[in-house]
mmCIF file of C-alpha atoms in Angstrom:
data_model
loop_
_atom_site.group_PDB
_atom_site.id
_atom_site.type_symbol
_atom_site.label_atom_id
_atom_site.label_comp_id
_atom_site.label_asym_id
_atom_site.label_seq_id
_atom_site.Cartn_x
_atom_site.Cartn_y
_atom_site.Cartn_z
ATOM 1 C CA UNK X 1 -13.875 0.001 1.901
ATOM 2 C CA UNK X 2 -13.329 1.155 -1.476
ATOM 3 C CA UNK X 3 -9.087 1.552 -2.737
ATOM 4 C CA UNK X 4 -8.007 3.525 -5.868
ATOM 5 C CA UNK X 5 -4.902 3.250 -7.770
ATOM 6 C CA UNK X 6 -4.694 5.650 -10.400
ATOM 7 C CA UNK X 7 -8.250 5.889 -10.685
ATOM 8 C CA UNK X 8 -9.339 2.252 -11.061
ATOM 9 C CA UNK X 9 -11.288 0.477 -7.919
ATOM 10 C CA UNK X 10 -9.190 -2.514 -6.864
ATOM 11 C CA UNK X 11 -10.603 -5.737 -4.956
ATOM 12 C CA UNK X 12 -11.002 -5.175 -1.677
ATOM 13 C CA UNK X 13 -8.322 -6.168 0.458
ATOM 14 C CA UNK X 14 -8.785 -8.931 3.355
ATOM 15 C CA UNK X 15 -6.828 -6.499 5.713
ATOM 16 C CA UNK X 16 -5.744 -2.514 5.293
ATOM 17 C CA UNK X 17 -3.159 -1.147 7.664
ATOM 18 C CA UNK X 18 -2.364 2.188 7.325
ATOM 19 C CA UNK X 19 0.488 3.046 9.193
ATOM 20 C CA UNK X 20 1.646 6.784 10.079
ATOM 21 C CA UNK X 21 5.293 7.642 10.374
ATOM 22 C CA UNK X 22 7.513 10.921 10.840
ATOM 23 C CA UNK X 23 10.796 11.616 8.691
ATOM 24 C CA UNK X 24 13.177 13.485 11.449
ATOM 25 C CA UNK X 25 16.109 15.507 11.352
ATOM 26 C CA UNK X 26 17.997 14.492 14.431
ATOM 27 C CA UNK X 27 21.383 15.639 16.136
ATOM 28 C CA UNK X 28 23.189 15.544 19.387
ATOM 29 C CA UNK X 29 23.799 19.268 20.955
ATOM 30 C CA UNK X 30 26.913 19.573 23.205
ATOM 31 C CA UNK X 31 24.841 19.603 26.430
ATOM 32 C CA UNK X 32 24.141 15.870 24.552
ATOM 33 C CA UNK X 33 20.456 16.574 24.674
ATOM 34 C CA UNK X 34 18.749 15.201 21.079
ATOM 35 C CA UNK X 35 17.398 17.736 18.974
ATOM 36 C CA UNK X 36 14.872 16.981 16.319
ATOM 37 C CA UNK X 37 12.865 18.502 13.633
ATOM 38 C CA UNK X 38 9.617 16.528 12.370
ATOM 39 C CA UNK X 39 10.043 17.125 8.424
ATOM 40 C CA UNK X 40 7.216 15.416 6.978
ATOM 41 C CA UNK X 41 4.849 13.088 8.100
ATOM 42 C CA UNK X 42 4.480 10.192 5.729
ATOM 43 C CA UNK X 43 1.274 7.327 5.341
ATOM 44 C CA UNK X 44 2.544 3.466 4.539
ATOM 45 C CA UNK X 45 -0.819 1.343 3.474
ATOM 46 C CA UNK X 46 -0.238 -2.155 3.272
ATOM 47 C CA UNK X 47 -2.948 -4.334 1.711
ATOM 48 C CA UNK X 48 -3.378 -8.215 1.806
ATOM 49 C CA UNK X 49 -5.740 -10.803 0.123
ATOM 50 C CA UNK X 50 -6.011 -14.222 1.685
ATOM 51 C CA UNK X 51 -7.245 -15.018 -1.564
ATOM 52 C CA UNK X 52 -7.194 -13.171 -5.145
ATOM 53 C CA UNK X 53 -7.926 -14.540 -8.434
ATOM 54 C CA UNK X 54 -5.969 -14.170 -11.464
ATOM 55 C CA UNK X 55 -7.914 -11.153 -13.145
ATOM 56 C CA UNK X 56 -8.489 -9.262 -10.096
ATOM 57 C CA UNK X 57 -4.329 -9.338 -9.399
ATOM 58 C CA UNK X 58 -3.396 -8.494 -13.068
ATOM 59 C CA UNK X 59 -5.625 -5.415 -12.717
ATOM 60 C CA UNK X 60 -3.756 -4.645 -9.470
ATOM 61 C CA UNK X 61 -0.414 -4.964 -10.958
ATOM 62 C CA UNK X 62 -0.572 -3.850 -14.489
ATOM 63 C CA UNK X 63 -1.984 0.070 -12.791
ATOM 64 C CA UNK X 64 1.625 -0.535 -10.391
ATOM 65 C CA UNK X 65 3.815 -1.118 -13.677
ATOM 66 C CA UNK X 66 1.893 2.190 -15.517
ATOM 67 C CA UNK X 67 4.376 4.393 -13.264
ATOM 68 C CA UNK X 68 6.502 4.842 -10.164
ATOM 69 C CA UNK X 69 4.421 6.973 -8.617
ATOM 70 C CA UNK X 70 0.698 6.526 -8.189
ATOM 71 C CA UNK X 71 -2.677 8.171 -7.070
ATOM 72 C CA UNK X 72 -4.001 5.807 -4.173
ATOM 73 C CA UNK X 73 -7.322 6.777 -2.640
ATOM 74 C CA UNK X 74 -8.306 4.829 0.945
ATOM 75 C CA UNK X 75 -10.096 5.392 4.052
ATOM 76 C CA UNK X 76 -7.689 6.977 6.643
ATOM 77 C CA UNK X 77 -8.176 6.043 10.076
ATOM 78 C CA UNK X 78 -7.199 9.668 11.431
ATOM 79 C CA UNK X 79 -10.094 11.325 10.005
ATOM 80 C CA UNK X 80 -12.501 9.110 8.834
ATOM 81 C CA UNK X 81 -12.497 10.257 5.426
ATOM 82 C CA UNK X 82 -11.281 9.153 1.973
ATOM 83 C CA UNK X 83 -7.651 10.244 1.515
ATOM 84 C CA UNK X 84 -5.651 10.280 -1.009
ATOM 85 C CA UNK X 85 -1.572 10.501 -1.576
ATOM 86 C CA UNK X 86 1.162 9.989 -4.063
ATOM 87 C CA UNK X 87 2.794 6.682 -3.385
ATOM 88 C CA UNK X 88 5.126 4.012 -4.818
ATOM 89 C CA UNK X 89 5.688 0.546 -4.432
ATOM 90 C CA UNK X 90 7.122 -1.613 -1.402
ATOM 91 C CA UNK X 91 6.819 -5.016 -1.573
ATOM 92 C CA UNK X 92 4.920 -7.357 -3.202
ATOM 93 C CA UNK X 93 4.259 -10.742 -2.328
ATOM 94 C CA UNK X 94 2.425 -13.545 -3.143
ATOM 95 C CA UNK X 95 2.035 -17.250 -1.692
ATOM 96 C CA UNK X 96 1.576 -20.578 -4.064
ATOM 97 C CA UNK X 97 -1.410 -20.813 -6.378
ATOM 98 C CA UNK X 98 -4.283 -22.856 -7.448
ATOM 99 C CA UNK X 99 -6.709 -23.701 -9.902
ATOM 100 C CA UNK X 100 -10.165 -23.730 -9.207
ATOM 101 C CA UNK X 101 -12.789 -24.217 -11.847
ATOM 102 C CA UNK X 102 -10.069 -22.928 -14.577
ATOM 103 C CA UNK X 103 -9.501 -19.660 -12.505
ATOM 104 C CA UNK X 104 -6.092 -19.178 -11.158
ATOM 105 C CA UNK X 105 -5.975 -18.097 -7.371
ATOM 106 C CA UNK X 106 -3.140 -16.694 -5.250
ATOM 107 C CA UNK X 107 -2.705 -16.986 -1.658
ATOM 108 C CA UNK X 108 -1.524 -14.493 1.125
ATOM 109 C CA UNK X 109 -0.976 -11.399 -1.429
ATOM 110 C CA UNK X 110 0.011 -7.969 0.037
ATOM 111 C CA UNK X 111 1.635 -4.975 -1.605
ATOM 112 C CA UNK X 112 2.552 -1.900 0.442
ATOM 113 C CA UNK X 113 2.316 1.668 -1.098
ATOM 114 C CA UNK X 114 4.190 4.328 0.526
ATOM 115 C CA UNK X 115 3.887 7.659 0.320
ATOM 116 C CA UNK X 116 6.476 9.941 -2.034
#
């Protein structure tokens, strides 16, 4: 499963959810039935490494601090095929690290990218 940001290939991720969600325009008529309009309909792709080294997060990262908005290319479930949207940063996180060998390695990283 190969990821793009802006063009580079990241590490694959230990897990890829890619989550689908509609932006609504909702209101109450006087009858009190709800009355909606689907505006857009928006992809959230959250990624998470049990483990990453060092090198392989700065690369990650550094392409997220280049801009707000990014280029991300991954395999959507809906079609099958390689997508690819304009998306900016959720959250990051990142659990304790370690040294192995003199490489650094993080624990439980994930980073969500959601679309503009």
């Amino acid at each position: 499963m190969a990821i793009y940001i802006n063009g580079t290939l990241i590490k694959t991720p230990t897990e890829l959810k890619v989550g689908v969600f509609r932006l609504t325009k909702s209101e109450r008529l006087a009858s009190g039935k709800m009355a909606m309009e689907i505006i857009a309909t928006k992809r959230r792709i959250d990624m998470r490494w049990e483990v990453i080294s060092q090198d392989d997060l700065n690369t990650i990262l550094n392409k997220l601090d280049e801009k707000v908005f990014h280029t991300i290319q991954y395999p959507d479930p809906q079609n099958g095929e390689i997508a690819t949207i304009t998306a900016y940063v959720g959250d990051i996180n990142q659990s304790a690290w370690q040294k192995i060998a003199g490489t650094r390695y993080w624990k439980d990283v994930s980073i969500s990218l959601i679309e503009q």
